PDB file of C-alpha atoms and ligand atoms in Angstrom:
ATOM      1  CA  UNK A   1      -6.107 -12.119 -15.516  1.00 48.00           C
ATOM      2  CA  UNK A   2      -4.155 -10.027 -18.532  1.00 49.00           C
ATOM      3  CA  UNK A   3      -0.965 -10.922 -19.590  1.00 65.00           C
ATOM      4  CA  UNK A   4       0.342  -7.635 -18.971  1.00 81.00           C
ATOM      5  CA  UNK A   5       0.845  -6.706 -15.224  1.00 93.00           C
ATOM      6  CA  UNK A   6      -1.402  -3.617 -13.957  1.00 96.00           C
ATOM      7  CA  UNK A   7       1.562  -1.845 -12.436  1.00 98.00           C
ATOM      8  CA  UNK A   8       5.077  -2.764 -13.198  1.00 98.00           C
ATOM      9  CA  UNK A   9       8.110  -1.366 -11.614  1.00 98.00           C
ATOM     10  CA  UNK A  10      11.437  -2.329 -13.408  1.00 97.00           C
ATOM     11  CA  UNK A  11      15.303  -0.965 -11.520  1.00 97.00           C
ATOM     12  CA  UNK A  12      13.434   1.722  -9.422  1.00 97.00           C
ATOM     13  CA  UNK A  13      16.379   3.510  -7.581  1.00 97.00           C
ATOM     14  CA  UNK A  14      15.166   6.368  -5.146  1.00 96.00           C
ATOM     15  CA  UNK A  15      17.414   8.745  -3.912  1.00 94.00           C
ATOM     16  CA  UNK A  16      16.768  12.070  -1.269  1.00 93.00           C
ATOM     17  CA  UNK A  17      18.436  15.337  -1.755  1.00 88.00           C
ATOM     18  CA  UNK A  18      20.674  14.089  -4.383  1.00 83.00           C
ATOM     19  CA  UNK A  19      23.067  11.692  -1.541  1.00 84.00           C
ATOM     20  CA  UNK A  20      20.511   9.317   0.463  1.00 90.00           C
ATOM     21  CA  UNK A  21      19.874   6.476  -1.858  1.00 93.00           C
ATOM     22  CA  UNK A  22      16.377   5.061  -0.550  1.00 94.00           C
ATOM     23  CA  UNK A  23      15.313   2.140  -3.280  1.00 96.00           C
ATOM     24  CA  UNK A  24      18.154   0.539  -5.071  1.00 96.00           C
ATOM     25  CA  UNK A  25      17.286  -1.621  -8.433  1.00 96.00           C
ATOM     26  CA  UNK A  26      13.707  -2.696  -6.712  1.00 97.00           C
ATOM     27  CA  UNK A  27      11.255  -4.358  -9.650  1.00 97.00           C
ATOM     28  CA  UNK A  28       8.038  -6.038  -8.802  1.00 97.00           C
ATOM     29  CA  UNK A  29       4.758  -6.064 -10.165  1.00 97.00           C
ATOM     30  CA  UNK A  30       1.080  -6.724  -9.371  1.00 97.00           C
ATOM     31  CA  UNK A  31      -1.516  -8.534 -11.797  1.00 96.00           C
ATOM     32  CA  UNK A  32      -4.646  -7.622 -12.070  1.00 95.00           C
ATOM     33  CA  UNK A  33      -7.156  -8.737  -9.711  1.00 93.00           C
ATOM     34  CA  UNK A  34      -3.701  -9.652  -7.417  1.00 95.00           C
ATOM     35  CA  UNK A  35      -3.626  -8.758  -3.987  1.00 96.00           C
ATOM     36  CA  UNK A  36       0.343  -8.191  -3.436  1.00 97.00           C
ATOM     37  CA  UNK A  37       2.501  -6.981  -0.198  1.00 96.00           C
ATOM     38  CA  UNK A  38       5.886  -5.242   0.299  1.00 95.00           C
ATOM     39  CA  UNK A  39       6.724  -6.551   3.311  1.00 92.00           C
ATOM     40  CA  UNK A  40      10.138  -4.811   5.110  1.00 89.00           C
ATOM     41  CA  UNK A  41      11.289  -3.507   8.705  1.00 86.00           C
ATOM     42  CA  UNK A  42      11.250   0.604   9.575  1.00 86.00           C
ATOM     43  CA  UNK A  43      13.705   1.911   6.830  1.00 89.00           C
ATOM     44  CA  UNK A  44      13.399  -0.456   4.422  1.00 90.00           C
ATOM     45  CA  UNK A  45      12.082   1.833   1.795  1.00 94.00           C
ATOM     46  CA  UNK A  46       8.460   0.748   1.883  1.00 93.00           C
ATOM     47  CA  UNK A  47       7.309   4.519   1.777  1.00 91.00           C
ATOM     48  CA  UNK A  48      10.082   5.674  -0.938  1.00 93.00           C
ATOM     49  CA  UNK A  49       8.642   2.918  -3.192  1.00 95.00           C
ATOM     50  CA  UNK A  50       5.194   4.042  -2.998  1.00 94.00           C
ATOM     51  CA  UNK A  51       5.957   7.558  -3.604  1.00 92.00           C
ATOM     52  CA  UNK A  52       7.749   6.751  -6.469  1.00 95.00           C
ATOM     53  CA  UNK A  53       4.458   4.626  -7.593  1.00 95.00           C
ATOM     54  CA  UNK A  54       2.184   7.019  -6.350  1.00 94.00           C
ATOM     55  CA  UNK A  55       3.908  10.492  -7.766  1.00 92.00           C
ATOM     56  CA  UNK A  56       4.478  12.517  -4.233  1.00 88.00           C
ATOM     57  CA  UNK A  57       7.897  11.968  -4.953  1.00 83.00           C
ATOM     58  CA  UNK A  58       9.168  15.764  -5.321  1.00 76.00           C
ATOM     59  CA  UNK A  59       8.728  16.355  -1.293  1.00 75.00           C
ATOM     60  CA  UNK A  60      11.992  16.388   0.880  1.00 78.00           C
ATOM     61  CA  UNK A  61      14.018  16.415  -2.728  1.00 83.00           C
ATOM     62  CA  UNK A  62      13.673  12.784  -3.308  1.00 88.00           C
ATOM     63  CA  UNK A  63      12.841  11.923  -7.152  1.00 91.00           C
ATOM     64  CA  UNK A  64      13.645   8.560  -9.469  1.00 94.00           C
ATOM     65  CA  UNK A  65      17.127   8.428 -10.393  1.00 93.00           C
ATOM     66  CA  UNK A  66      16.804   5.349 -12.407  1.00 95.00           C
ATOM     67  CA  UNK A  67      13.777   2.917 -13.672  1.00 96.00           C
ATOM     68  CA  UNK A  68      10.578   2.914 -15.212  1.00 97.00           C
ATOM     69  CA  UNK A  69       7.417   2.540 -13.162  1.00 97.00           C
ATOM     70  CA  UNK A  70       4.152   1.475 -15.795  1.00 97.00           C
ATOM     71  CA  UNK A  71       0.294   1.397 -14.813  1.00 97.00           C
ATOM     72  CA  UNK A  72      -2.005  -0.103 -17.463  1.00 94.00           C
ATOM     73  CA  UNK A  73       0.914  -0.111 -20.709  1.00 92.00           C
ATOM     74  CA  UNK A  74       1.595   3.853 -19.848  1.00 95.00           C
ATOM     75  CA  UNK A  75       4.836   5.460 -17.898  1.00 96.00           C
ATOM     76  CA  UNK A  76       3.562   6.926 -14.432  1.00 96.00           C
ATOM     77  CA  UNK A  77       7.430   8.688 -14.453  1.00 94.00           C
ATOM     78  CA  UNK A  78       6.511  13.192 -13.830  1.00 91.00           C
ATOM     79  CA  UNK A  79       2.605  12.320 -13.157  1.00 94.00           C
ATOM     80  CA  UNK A  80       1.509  14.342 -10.143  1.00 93.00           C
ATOM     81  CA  UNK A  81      -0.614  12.236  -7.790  1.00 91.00           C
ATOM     82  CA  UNK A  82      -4.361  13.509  -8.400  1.00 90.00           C
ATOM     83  CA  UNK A  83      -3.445  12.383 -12.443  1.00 93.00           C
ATOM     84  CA  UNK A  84      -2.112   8.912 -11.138  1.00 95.00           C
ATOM     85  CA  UNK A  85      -5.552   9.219  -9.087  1.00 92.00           C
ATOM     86  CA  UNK A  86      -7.213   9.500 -12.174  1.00 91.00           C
ATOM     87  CA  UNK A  87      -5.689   6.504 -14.195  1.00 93.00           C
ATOM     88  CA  UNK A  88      -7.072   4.553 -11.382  1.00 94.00           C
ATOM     89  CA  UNK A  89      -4.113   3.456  -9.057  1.00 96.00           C
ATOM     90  CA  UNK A  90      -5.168   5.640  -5.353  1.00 94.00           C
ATOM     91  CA  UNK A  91      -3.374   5.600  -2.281  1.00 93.00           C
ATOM     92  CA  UNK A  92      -4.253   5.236   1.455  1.00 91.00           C
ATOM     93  CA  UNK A  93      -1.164   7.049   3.046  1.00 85.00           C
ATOM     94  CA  UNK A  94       0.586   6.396   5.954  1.00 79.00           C
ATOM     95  CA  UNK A  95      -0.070   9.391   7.934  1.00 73.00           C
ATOM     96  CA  UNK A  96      -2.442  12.372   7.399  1.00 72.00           C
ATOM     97  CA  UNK A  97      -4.995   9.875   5.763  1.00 77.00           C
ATOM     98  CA  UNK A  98      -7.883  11.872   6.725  1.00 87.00           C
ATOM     99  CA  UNK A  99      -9.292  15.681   6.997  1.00 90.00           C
ATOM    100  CA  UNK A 100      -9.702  15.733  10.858  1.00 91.00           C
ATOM    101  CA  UNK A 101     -11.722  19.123  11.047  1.00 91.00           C
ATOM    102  CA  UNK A 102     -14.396  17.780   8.795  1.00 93.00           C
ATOM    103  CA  UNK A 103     -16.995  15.026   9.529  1.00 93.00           C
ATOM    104  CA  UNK A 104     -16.994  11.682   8.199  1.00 94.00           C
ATOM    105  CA  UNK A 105     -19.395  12.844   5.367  1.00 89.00           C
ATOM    106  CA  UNK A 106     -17.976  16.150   4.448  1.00 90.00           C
ATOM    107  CA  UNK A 107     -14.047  13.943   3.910  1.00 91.00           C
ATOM    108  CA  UNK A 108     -15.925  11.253   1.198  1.00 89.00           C
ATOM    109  CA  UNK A 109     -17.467  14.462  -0.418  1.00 85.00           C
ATOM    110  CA  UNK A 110     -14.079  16.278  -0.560  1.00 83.00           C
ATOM    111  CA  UNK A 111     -12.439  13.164  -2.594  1.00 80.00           C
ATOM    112  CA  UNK A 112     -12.921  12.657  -6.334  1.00 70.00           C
ATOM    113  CA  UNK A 113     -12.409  15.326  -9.308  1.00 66.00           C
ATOM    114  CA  UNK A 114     -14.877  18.545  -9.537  1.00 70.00           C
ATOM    115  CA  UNK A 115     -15.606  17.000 -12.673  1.00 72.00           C
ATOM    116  CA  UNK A 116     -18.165  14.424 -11.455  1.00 72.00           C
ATOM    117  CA  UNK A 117     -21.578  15.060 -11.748  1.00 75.00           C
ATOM    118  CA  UNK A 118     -23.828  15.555  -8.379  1.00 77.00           C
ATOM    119  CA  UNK A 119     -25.454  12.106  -9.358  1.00 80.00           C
ATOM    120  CA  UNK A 120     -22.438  10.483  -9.653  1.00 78.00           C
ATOM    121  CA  UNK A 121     -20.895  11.819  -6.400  1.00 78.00           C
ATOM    122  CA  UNK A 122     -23.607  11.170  -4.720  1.00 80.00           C
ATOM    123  CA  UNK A 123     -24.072   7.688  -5.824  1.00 81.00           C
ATOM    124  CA  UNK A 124     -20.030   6.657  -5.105  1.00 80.00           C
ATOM    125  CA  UNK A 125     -20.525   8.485  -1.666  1.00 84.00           C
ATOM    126  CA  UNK A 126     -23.594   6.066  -1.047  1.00 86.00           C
ATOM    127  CA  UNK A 127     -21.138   3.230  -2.180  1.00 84.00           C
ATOM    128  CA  UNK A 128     -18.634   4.091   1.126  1.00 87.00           C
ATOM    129  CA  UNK A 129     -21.072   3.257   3.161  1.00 90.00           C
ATOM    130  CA  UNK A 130     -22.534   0.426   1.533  1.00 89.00           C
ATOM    131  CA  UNK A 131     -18.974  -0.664   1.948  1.00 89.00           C
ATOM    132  CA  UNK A 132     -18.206   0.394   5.714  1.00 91.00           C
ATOM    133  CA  UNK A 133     -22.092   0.991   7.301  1.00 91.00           C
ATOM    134  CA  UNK A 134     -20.402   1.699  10.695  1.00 91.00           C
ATOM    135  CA  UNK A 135     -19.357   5.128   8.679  1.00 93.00           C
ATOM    136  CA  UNK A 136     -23.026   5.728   7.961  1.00 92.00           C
ATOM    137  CA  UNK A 137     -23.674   5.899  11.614  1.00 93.00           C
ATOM    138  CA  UNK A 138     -20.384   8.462  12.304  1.00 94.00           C
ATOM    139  CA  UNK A 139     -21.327  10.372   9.479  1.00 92.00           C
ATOM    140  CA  UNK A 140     -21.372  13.839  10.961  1.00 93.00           C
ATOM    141  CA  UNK A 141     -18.653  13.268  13.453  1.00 94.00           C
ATOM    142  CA  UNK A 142     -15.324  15.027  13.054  1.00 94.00           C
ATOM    143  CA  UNK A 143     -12.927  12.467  11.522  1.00 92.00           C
ATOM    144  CA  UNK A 144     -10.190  13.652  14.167  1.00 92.00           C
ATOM    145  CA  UNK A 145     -12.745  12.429  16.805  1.00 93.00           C
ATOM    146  CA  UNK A 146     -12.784   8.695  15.068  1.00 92.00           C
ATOM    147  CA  UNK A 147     -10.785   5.930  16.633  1.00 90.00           C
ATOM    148  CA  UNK A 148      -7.857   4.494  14.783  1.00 90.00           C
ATOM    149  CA  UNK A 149      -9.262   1.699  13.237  1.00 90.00           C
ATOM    150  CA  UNK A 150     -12.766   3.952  12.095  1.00 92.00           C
ATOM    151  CA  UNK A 151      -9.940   6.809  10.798  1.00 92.00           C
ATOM    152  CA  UNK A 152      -8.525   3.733   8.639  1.00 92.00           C
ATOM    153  CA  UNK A 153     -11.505   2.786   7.299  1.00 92.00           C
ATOM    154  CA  UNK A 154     -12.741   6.172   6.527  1.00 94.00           C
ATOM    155  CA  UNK A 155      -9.119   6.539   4.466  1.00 93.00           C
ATOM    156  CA  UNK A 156     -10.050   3.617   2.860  1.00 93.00           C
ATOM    157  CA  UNK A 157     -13.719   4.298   2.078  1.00 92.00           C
ATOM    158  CA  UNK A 158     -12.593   7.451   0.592  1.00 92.00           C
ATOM    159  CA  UNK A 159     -10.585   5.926  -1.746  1.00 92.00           C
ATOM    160  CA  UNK A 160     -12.821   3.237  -2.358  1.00 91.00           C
ATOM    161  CA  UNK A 161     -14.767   6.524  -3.795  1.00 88.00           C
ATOM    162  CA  UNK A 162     -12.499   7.816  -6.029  1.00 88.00           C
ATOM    163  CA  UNK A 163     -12.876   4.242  -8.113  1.00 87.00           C
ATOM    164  CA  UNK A 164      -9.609   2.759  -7.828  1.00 92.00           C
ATOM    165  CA  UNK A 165      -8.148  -0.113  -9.891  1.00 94.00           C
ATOM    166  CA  UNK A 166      -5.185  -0.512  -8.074  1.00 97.00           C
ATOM    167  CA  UNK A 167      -5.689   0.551  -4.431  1.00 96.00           C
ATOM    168  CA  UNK A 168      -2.177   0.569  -2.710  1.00 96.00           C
ATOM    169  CA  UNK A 169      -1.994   1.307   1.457  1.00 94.00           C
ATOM    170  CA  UNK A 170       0.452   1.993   3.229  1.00 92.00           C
ATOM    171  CA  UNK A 171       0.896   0.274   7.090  1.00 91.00           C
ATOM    172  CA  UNK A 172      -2.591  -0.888   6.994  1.00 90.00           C
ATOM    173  CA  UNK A 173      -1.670  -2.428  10.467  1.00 88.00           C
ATOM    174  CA  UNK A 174       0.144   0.957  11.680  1.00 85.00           C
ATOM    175  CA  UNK A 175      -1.032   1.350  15.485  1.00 84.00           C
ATOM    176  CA  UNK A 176      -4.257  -0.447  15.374  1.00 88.00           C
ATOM    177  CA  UNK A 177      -4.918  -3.498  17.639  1.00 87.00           C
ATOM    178  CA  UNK A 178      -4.768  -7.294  16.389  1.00 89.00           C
ATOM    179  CA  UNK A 179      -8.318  -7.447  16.189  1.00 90.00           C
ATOM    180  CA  UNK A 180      -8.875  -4.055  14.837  1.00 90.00           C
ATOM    181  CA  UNK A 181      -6.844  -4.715  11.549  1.00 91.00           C
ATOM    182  CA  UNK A 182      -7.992  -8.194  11.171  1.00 91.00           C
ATOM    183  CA  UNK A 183     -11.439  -6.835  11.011  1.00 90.00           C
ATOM    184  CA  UNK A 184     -10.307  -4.365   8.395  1.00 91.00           C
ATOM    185  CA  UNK A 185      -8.244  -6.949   6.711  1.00 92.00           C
ATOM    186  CA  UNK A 186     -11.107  -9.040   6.325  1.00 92.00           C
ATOM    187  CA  UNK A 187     -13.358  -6.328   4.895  1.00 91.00           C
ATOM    188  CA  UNK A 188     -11.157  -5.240   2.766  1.00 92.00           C
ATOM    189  CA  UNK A 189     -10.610  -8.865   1.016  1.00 92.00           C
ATOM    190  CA  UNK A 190     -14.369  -8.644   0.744  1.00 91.00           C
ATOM    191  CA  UNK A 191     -14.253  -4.920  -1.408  1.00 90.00           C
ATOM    192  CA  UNK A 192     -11.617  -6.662  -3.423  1.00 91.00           C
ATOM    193  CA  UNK A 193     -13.833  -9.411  -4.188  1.00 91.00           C
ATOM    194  CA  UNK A 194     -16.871  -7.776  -4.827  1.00 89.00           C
ATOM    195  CA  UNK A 195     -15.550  -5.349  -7.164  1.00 88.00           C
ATOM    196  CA  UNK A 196     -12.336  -7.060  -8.351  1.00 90.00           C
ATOM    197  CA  UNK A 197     -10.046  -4.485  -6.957  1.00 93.00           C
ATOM    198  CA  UNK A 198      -6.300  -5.127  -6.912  1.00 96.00           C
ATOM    199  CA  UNK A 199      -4.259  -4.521  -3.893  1.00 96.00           C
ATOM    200  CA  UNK A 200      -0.831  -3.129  -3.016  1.00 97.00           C
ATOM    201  CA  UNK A 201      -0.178  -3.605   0.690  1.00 96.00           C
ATOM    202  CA  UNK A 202       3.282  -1.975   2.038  1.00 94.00           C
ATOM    203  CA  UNK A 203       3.598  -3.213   5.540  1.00 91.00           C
ATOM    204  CA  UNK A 204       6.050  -4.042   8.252  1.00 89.00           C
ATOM    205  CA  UNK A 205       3.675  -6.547   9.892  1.00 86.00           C
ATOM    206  CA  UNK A 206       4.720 -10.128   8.087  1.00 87.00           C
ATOM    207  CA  UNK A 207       2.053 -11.813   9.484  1.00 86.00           C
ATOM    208  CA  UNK A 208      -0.465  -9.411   7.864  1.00 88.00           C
ATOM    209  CA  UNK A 209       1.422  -9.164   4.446  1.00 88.00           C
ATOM    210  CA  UNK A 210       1.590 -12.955   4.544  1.00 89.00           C
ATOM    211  CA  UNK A 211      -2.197 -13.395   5.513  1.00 90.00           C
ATOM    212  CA  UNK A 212      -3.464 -11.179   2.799  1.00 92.00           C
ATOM    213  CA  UNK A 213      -1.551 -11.224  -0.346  1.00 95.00           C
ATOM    214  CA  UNK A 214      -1.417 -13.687  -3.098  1.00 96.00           C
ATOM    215  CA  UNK A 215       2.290 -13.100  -3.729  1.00 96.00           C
ATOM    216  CA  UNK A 216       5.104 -11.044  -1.444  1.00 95.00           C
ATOM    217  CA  UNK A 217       8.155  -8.870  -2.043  1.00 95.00           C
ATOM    218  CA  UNK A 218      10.530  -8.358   1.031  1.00 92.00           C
ATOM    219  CA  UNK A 219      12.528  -5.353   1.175  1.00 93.00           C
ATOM    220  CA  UNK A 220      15.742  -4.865   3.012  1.00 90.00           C
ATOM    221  CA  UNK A 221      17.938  -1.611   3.577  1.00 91.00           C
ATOM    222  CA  UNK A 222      16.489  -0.316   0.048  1.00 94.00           C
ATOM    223  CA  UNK A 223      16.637  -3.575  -1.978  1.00 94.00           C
ATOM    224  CA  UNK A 224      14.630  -6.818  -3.180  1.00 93.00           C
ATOM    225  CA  UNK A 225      15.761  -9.361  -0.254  1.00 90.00           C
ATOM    226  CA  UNK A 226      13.535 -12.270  -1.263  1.00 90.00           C
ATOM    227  CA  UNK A 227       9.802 -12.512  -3.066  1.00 93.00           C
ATOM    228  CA  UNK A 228       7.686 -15.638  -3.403  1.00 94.00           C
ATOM    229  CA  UNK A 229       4.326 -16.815  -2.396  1.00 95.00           C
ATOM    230  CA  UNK A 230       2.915 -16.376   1.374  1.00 93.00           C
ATOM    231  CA  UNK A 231       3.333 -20.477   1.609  1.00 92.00           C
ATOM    232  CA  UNK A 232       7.014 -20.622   0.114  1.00 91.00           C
ATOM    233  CA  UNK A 233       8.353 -17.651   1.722  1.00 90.00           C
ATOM    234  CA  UNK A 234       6.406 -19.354   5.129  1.00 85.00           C
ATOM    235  CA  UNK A 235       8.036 -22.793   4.754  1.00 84.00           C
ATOM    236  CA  UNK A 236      11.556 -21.073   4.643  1.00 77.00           C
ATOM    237  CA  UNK A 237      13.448 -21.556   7.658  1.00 74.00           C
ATOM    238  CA  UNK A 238      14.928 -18.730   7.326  1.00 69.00           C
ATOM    239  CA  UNK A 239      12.098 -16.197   6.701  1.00 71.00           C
ATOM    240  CA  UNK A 240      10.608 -17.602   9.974  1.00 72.00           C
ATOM    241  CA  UNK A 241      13.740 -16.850  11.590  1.00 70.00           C
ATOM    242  CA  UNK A 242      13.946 -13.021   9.875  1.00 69.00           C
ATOM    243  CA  UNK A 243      10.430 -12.132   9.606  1.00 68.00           C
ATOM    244  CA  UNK A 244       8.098 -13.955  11.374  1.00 64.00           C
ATOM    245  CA  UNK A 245       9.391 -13.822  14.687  1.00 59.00           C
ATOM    246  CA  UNK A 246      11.194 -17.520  15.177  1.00 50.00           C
ATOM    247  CA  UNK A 247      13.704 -15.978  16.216  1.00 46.00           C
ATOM    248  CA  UNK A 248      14.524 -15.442  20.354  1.00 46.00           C
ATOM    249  CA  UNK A 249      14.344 -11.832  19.867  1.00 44.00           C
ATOM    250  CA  UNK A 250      17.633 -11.683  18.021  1.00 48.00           C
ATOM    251  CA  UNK A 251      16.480 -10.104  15.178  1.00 50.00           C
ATOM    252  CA  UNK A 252      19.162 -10.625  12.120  1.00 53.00           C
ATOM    253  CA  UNK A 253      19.058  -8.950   8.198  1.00 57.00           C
ATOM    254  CA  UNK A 254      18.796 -11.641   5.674  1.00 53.00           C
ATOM    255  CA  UNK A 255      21.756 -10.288   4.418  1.00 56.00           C
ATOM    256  CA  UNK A 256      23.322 -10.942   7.418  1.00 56.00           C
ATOM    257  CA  UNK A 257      22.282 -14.727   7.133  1.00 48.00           C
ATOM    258  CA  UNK A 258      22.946 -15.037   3.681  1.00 50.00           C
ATOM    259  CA  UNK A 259      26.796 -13.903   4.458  1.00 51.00           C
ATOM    260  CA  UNK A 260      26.595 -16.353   7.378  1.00 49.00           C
ATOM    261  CA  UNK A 261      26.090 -18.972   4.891  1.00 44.00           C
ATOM    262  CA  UNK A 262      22.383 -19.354   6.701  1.00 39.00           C
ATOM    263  CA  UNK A 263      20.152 -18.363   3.917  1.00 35.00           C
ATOM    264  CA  UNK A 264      19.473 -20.817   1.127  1.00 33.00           C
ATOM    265  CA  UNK A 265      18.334 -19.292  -2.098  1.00 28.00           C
ATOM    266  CA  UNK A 266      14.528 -18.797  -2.763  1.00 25.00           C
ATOM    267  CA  UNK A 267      14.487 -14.889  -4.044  1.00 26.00           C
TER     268      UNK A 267
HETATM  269  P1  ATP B 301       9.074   3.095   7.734  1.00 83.26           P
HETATM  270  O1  ATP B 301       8.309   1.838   7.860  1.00 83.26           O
HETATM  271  O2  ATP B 301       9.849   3.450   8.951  1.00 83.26           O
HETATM  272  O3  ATP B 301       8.261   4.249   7.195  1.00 83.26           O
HETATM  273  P2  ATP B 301      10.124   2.555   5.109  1.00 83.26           P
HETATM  274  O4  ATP B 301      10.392   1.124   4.806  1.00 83.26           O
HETATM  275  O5  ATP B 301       8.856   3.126   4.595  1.00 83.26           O
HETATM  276  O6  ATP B 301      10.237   2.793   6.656  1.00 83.26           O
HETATM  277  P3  ATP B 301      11.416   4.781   3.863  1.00 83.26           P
HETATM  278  O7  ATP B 301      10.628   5.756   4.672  1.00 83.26           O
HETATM  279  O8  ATP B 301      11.117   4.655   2.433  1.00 83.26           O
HETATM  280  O9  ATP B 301      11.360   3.332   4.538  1.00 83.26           O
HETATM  281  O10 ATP B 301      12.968   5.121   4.046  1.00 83.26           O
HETATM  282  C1  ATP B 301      13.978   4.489   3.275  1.00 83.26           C
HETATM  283  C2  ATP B 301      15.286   5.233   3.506  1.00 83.26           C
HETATM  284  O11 ATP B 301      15.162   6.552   3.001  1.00 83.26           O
HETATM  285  C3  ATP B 301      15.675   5.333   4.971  1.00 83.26           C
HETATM  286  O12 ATP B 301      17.065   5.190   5.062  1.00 83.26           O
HETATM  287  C4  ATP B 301      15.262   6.729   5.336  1.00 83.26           C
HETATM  288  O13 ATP B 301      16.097   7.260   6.340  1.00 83.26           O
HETATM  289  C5  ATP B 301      15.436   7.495   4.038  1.00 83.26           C
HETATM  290  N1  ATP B 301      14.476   8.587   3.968  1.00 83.26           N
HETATM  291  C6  ATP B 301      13.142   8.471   4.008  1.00 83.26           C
HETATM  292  N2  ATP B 301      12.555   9.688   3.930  1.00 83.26           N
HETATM  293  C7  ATP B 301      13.561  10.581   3.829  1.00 83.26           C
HETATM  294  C8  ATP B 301      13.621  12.025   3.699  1.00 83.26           C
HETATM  295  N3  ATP B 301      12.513  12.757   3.661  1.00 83.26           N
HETATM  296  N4  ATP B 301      14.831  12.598   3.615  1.00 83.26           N
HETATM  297  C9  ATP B 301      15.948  11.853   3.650  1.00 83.26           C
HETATM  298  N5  ATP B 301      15.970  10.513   3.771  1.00 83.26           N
HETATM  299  C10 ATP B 301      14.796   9.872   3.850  1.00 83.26           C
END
């Protein structure tokens, strides 16, 4: 692992249409080789923060007020996304992940620079599939026609193609069943290991963030509400009682607990 984090997000503030401020003073960052979640509740800023990262951050007025975001050593701050595509740090996106009029094969073709040679296409395509061989067998169905969990995988394949470093997704879990995502989950860890790819996982589903990653950031109403490991942040009372359910249904903000007196101090 290098000394110097892959991506490294210092103060990131996030605002929309000059008023809404979305990410306040947010900094994290992800080794190489780490797999790392941002784990927070609808709202949290999950999505703001990975638009920021990610460089779709002109839509709906939003843009970085403050901070510095930095991918290998250089600025990401005014890339557009297929440039931060380039440097190697690709996104799965929450919605509109895949091309649904075109067939499983014709959305891994459309990914990827014109620049590549056939050979080289050709050989990356043959890599999805290596990767996910249940695409192989839906290659020429429409990807609007997939289920769910195939429609996730084909997002993810497609990245896979575009020979990420960093590979960040957003709500891997988002609508899939249990056994659906822990399939992917599982698959996914396997990529990672087989071609040492790092992993930024934004999620709302603890027990997923907390399964996966090596090391986890919680978000809350824009800003950094705790980070540690899955096992420290696990064997805190009060993250059980927050974020992993232990709670009777009454569902409190750890800011909330923390002004109760309730929250001991582990950020
Ligand atoms: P979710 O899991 O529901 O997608 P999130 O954690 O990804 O939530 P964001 O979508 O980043 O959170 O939203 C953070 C804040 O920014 C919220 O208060 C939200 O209302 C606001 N926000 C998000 N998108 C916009 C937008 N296009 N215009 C104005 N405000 C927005």
């Amino acid at each position: 692992m290098s000394e110097q984090p892959l991506l490294k997000v210092d103060s990131l503030e996030v605002t929309y249409k000059k008023a809404i401020i979305a990410v306040q003073d947010v900094s994290f960052h992800v080794a190489e080789q780490q797999v790392v979640s941002i784990l927070g509740a609808n709202g949290a800023g999950k999505t703001s923060t990975l638009r920021a990262i990610t460089g779709f951050i002109p839509l709906d007025r939003a843009r970085v007020r403050r901070g510095a975001i930095t991918f290998c050593g250089t600025s990401l701050l005014g890339l557009l996304p297929h440039q931060i595509t380039s440097a190697g740090l690709v996104l799965v996106s929450e919605r509109d992940k895949v091309f649904p009029n075109l067939s499983v094969s014709e959305n891994i073709a459309a990914v990827g620079p014109s620049r590549w040679s056939a050979s080289n296409r050709a050989r990356r395509e043959e890599l999805a599939y290596t990767y996910f061989p249940r695409l192989a067998h839906l290659r020429r169905k429409e990807a609007g026609l997939l289920s769910g969990g195939e429609r996730q995988m084909l997002a993810i394949a497609a990245a896979i193609v575009c020979g990420p470093r960093l590979l960040a997704i957003d709500e891997l879990s988002l609508g899939l069943a249990p056994i659906v995502v822990q399939e992917l989950a599982e698959r996914l860890l396997e990529i990672r290991r087989e071609i040492k790819l790092t992993l930024l996982l934004v999620e709302q589903s603890a027990g997923l963030a907390m399964r996966m990653a090596d090391y986890v950031y919680v978000l809350e109403n824009g800003r950094l509400a705790a980070q540690g490991t899955p096992k420290a942040l696990a064997e805190n009372a009060d993250v059980q009682r927050i974020y992993l359910g232990a709670n009777n249904g009454t569902r409190k903000s750890y800011r909330d607990c923390r002004a109760a007196g309730g929250v001991s101090s582990w950020s």
